[in-house]
Amino acid sequence: MDLRIAIVGCPNVGKSSLFNRLIGRKVSIVDSEAKVTRDRVEESFQLDKKNFILIDTAAVDLDSKRKIDIKAKNQTQAAVVSADTIFLVIDGKIGFSHSDDSLFRWLKKFNKPITILFNKSDTKEAKTNSEEIKHSLKPIISLSAEHNLGLEALHKHLQDFLQQKKKIFQSNVVPTIEAQIKISIVGRPNTGKSTLINALVGEDRLLTDDLPGLTRDSVIVSWKCKGRRIDLYDTAGLRRKSHVTKKIERFSSKETFRSIRKSDLVLLVIDSSSMNKQDLRIAQRTLEEGKGIIIIVNKIDLIREKKSFQRELKLRIERSLFMLKGIDVVYVSALKNINLEKIFPKVVDVFNNWEKRIPTARLNKMLEGILEKFPPPMRAGKRLKIKFLAQIRTRPPIFSLSVSKIEKFPNNYLRYIENNIRELFKFNGIPIKILLRKSKNPYAGRLT
């Protein structure tokens, strides 16, 4: 069983910097602006061949009455409840403040082991001597996550803690079981991505609000449905590049595209009231990354004439994304739990299509029918020859087509073959690619 550690602290004490340092890569967003982290972010790391799960939490403001701060506190509380131990991070330059004391007292109510970390303790101004903390009898460690100082003491403390708790770990690293399906939930800000994930998993796992841009980190949420494990990547809303001005938003956008690259499929969430070109740009980027895609039209409960709306939207999507003819579109309301049960079957279908392999014999039988019905065009008085079609990889499906003249092969005929492959073998929601290969002359190089 992996040891779960919750990193908790007041705003801007360096929790995310510590999280990234322990994980060994930049996962949580770090910035001088307070309250950058809003959802809880979980990642695994290893120390001395032991597995740990680290939870970065939102900054806790116990006195705030703002709805978003109350929701953030609830997210942090959920992380604390699920953790085996807590790291309380304090700004070593400021010292133990009234807010730290309130947070410390709040954490003690959960009866979990607490380790107090004085971060930013790399300067002479660091204030790590606190009578309140000394009398608490809690372990105290001074460190600097930014400058990688004091981490050895923290590592030793974790090893000692494991021995005290007598946790059973295997001496060899246990391979992580890969999620069967990894899905990124993407879209413009405020389309209801986090609300959709909460509705699918059946709990308020992510912060939701009418405030655009609430999600900043890419957060992984596990979803078990009908015996299959699915990892859902909640991502920051994507705006047009010209509208992105803040450094945090630029980093969030990069994290979103990184999540897309790690995923198998993408659910593109569209607000039913305001589909625009940015939605299509996101879909295009998804296809370029070779990922399967399902379009989720959210807030359908706000549309009165649903049938005419669905008909017009489908036509617009197919005109704009001609390479995805027959793409799956699911009309839902995440807030009202309308049609959510239709998502999982579509996910399974698209995922199976994404890793599907077609036997070469079936492909070439299809090719024979195409050539008979619609032969290739003439070039310089000679008809182009097509010899062979084979699938050379999956995830996404890529095919190799042997032809006589690559440079003279027309794109429209290539699309015609691609459309036939898509329709006959039901590659809905999947970008497929055909690579042209020059067919070899079996008599080339022979003496006459």
PDB file of C-alpha atoms in Angstrom, residues 270-385:
ATOM      1  CA  ILE A 270     -18.626  22.613 -25.895  1.00  0.00           C
ATOM      2  CA  ASP A 271     -21.077  25.078 -24.384  1.00  0.00           C
ATOM      3  CA  SER A 272     -24.344  24.537 -26.258  1.00  0.00           C
ATOM      4  CA  SER A 273     -25.020  28.268 -26.293  1.00  0.00           C
ATOM      5  CA  SER A 274     -21.749  29.445 -27.826  1.00  0.00           C
ATOM      6  CA  MET A 275     -19.819  27.107 -30.120  1.00  0.00           C
ATOM      7  CA  ASN A 276     -17.131  29.064 -31.978  1.00  0.00           C
ATOM      8  CA  LYS A 277     -13.922  28.699 -33.987  1.00  0.00           C
ATOM      9  CA  GLN A 278     -11.810  28.077 -30.883  1.00  0.00           C
ATOM     10  CA  ASP A 279     -13.708  24.825 -30.279  1.00  0.00           C
ATOM     11  CA  LEU A 280     -12.803  23.724 -33.802  1.00  0.00           C
ATOM     12  CA  ARG A 281      -9.161  24.744 -33.299  1.00  0.00           C
ATOM     13  CA  ILE A 282      -8.988  22.532 -30.197  1.00  0.00           C
ATOM     14  CA  ALA A 283     -10.518  19.637 -32.144  1.00  0.00           C
ATOM     15  CA  GLN A 284      -7.993  20.152 -34.953  1.00  0.00           C
ATOM     16  CA  ARG A 285      -5.087  20.128 -32.470  1.00  0.00           C
ATOM     17  CA  THR A 286      -6.431  16.904 -30.957  1.00  0.00           C
ATOM     18  CA  LEU A 287      -6.507  15.258 -34.378  1.00  0.00           C
ATOM     19  CA  GLU A 288      -2.963  16.425 -35.116  1.00  0.00           C
ATOM     20  CA  GLU A 289      -1.847  14.658 -31.926  1.00  0.00           C
ATOM     21  CA  GLY A 290      -3.416  11.453 -33.261  1.00  0.00           C
ATOM     22  CA  LYS A 291      -6.024  11.106 -30.527  1.00  0.00           C
ATOM     23  CA  GLY A 292      -9.566   9.831 -30.685  1.00  0.00           C
ATOM     24  CA  ILE A 293     -12.197  12.476 -30.007  1.00  0.00           C
ATOM     25  CA  ILE A 294     -15.793  12.681 -28.815  1.00  0.00           C
ATOM     26  CA  ILE A 295     -17.622  15.995 -28.750  1.00  0.00           C
ATOM     27  CA  ILE A 296     -19.665  16.628 -25.600  1.00  0.00           C
ATOM     28  CA  VAL A 297     -22.206  19.410 -26.034  1.00  0.00           C
ATOM     29  CA  ASN A 298     -22.935  20.529 -22.470  1.00  0.00           C
ATOM     30  CA  LYS A 299     -25.802  22.591 -21.025  1.00  0.00           C
ATOM     31  CA  ILE A 300     -28.294  21.085 -23.465  1.00  0.00           C
ATOM     32  CA  ASP A 301     -31.030  21.772 -20.899  1.00  0.00           C
ATOM     33  CA  LEU A 302     -30.789  25.459 -21.855  1.00  0.00           C
ATOM     34  CA  ILE A 303     -31.749  24.767 -25.505  1.00  0.00           C
ATOM     35  CA  ARG A 304     -35.451  24.808 -26.378  1.00  0.00           C
ATOM     36  CA  GLU A 305     -35.512  23.510 -29.969  1.00  0.00           C
ATOM     37  CA  LYS A 306     -33.200  20.570 -29.356  1.00  0.00           C
ATOM     38  CA  LYS A 307     -33.750  18.586 -32.584  1.00  0.00           C
ATOM     39  CA  SER A 308     -33.103  21.482 -34.962  1.00  0.00           C
ATOM     40  CA  PHE A 309     -30.144  22.591 -32.823  1.00  0.00           C
ATOM     41  CA  GLN A 310     -28.582  19.120 -32.941  1.00  0.00           C
ATOM     42  CA  ARG A 311     -29.102  18.842 -36.699  1.00  0.00           C
ATOM     43  CA  GLU A 312     -27.473  22.221 -37.411  1.00  0.00           C
ATOM     44  CA  LEU A 313     -24.568  21.618 -35.033  1.00  0.00           C
ATOM     45  CA  LYS A 314     -23.750  18.220 -36.512  1.00  0.00           C
ATOM     46  CA  LEU A 315     -23.684  19.682 -40.029  1.00  0.00           C
ATOM     47  CA  ARG A 316     -21.378  22.473 -38.891  1.00  0.00           C
ATOM     48  CA  ILE A 317     -18.996  20.047 -37.196  1.00  0.00           C
ATOM     49  CA  GLU A 318     -18.792  17.751 -40.224  1.00  0.00           C
ATOM     50  CA  ARG A 319     -18.208  20.685 -42.580  1.00  0.00           C
ATOM     51  CA  SER A 320     -15.437  22.046 -40.374  1.00  0.00           C
ATOM     52  CA  LEU A 321     -13.857  18.682 -39.542  1.00  0.00           C
ATOM     53  CA  PHE A 322     -14.285  16.815 -42.826  1.00  0.00           C
ATOM     54  CA  MET A 323     -11.663  14.257 -41.773  1.00  0.00           C
ATOM     55  CA  LEU A 324     -13.949  13.140 -38.952  1.00  0.00           C
ATOM     56  CA  LYS A 325     -17.103  12.322 -40.809  1.00  0.00           C
ATOM     57  CA  GLY A 326     -19.439  10.436 -38.470  1.00  0.00           C
ATOM     58  CA  ILE A 327     -17.804  11.795 -35.308  1.00  0.00           C
ATOM     59  CA  ASP A 328     -19.730  10.990 -32.127  1.00  0.00           C
ATOM     60  CA  VAL A 329     -21.544  13.933 -30.546  1.00  0.00           C
ATOM     61  CA  VAL A 330     -23.214  13.491 -27.137  1.00  0.00           C
ATOM     62  CA  TYR A 331     -25.658  16.124 -25.882  1.00  0.00           C
ATOM     63  CA  VAL A 332     -25.636  16.346 -22.082  1.00  0.00           C
ATOM     64  CA  SER A 333     -26.260  18.491 -19.059  1.00  0.00           C
ATOM     65  CA  ALA A 334     -23.585  17.786 -16.450  1.00  0.00           C
ATOM     66  CA  LEU A 335     -25.425  19.937 -13.916  1.00  0.00           C
ATOM     67  CA  LYS A 336     -28.780  18.183 -14.417  1.00  0.00           C
ATOM     68  CA  ASN A 337     -27.317  14.685 -15.060  1.00  0.00           C
ATOM     69  CA  ILE A 338     -28.927  14.443 -18.499  1.00  0.00           C
ATOM     70  CA  ASN A 339     -27.594  11.795 -20.946  1.00  0.00           C
ATOM     71  CA  LEU A 340     -24.392  11.158 -18.961  1.00  0.00           C
ATOM     72  CA  GLU A 341     -24.952   7.401 -19.280  1.00  0.00           C
ATOM     73  CA  LYS A 342     -24.390   7.753 -23.049  1.00  0.00           C
ATOM     74  CA  ILE A 343     -20.766   8.839 -22.658  1.00  0.00           C
ATOM     75  CA  PHE A 344     -19.172   5.581 -21.455  1.00  0.00           C
ATOM     76  CA  PRO A 345     -20.357   3.384 -24.385  1.00  0.00           C
ATOM     77  CA  LYS A 346     -19.041   6.003 -26.830  1.00  0.00           C
ATOM     78  CA  VAL A 347     -15.707   6.095 -24.992  1.00  0.00           C
ATOM     79  CA  VAL A 348     -15.320   2.321 -25.278  1.00  0.00           C
ATOM     80  CA  ASP A 349     -16.245   2.344 -28.983  1.00  0.00           C
ATOM     81  CA  VAL A 350     -13.809   5.125 -29.898  1.00  0.00           C
ATOM     82  CA  PHE A 351     -11.008   3.602 -27.800  1.00  0.00           C
ATOM     83  CA  ASN A 352     -11.494   0.218 -29.491  1.00  0.00           C
ATOM     84  CA  ASN A 353     -11.423   1.930 -32.888  1.00  0.00           C
ATOM     85  CA  TRP A 354      -8.244   3.781 -31.941  1.00  0.00           C
ATOM     86  CA  GLU A 355      -6.353   0.525 -31.311  1.00  0.00           C
ATOM     87  CA  LYS A 356      -8.108  -1.554 -33.971  1.00  0.00           C
ATOM     88  CA  ARG A 357      -6.072  -3.427 -36.596  1.00  0.00           C
ATOM     89  CA  ILE A 358      -7.591  -4.446 -39.929  1.00  0.00           C
ATOM     90  CA  PRO A 359      -6.306  -7.646 -41.622  1.00  0.00           C
ATOM     91  CA  THR A 360      -4.365  -6.949 -44.807  1.00  0.00           C
ATOM     92  CA  ALA A 361      -6.573  -9.286 -46.847  1.00  0.00           C
ATOM     93  CA  ARG A 362      -9.698  -7.298 -45.943  1.00  0.00           C
ATOM     94  CA  LEU A 363      -7.991  -4.009 -46.787  1.00  0.00           C
ATOM     95  CA  ASN A 364      -6.928  -5.177 -50.225  1.00  0.00           C
ATOM     96  CA  LYS A 365     -10.329  -6.653 -50.954  1.00  0.00           C
ATOM     97  CA  MET A 366     -11.764  -3.211 -50.221  1.00  0.00           C
ATOM     98  CA  LEU A 367      -9.065  -1.672 -52.431  1.00  0.00           C
ATOM     99  CA  GLU A 368     -10.020  -3.943 -55.341  1.00  0.00           C
ATOM    100  CA  GLY A 369     -13.602  -2.722 -55.091  1.00  0.00           C
ATOM    101  CA  ILE A 370     -12.456   0.911 -55.097  1.00  0.00           C
ATOM    102  CA  LEU A 371     -10.221   0.431 -58.153  1.00  0.00           C
ATOM    103  CA  GLU A 372     -12.978  -1.312 -60.055  1.00  0.00           C
ATOM    104  CA  LYS A 373     -15.612   1.292 -59.228  1.00  0.00           C
ATOM    105  CA  PHE A 374     -13.422   4.392 -59.461  1.00  0.00           C
ATOM    106  CA  PRO A 375      -9.993   3.781 -61.069  1.00  0.00           C
ATOM    107  CA  PRO A 376      -7.082   6.145 -60.337  1.00  0.00           C
ATOM    108  CA  PRO A 377      -6.705   9.123 -62.707  1.00  0.00           C
ATOM    109  CA  MET A 378      -4.400   9.327 -65.728  1.00  0.00           C
ATOM    110  CA  ARG A 379      -1.073  11.171 -65.543  1.00  0.00           C
ATOM    111  CA  ALA A 380       0.977  11.891 -68.735  1.00  0.00           C
ATOM    112  CA  GLY A 381      -1.160   9.419 -70.655  1.00  0.00           C
ATOM    113  CA  LYS A 382      -0.631   6.622 -68.136  1.00  0.00           C
ATOM    114  CA  ARG A 383      -2.971   5.497 -65.384  1.00  0.00           C
ATOM    115  CA  LEU A 384      -1.532   5.618 -61.879  1.00  0.00           C
ATOM    116  CA  LYS A 385      -1.078   2.169 -60.394  1.00  0.00           C
TER     117      LYS A 385
END
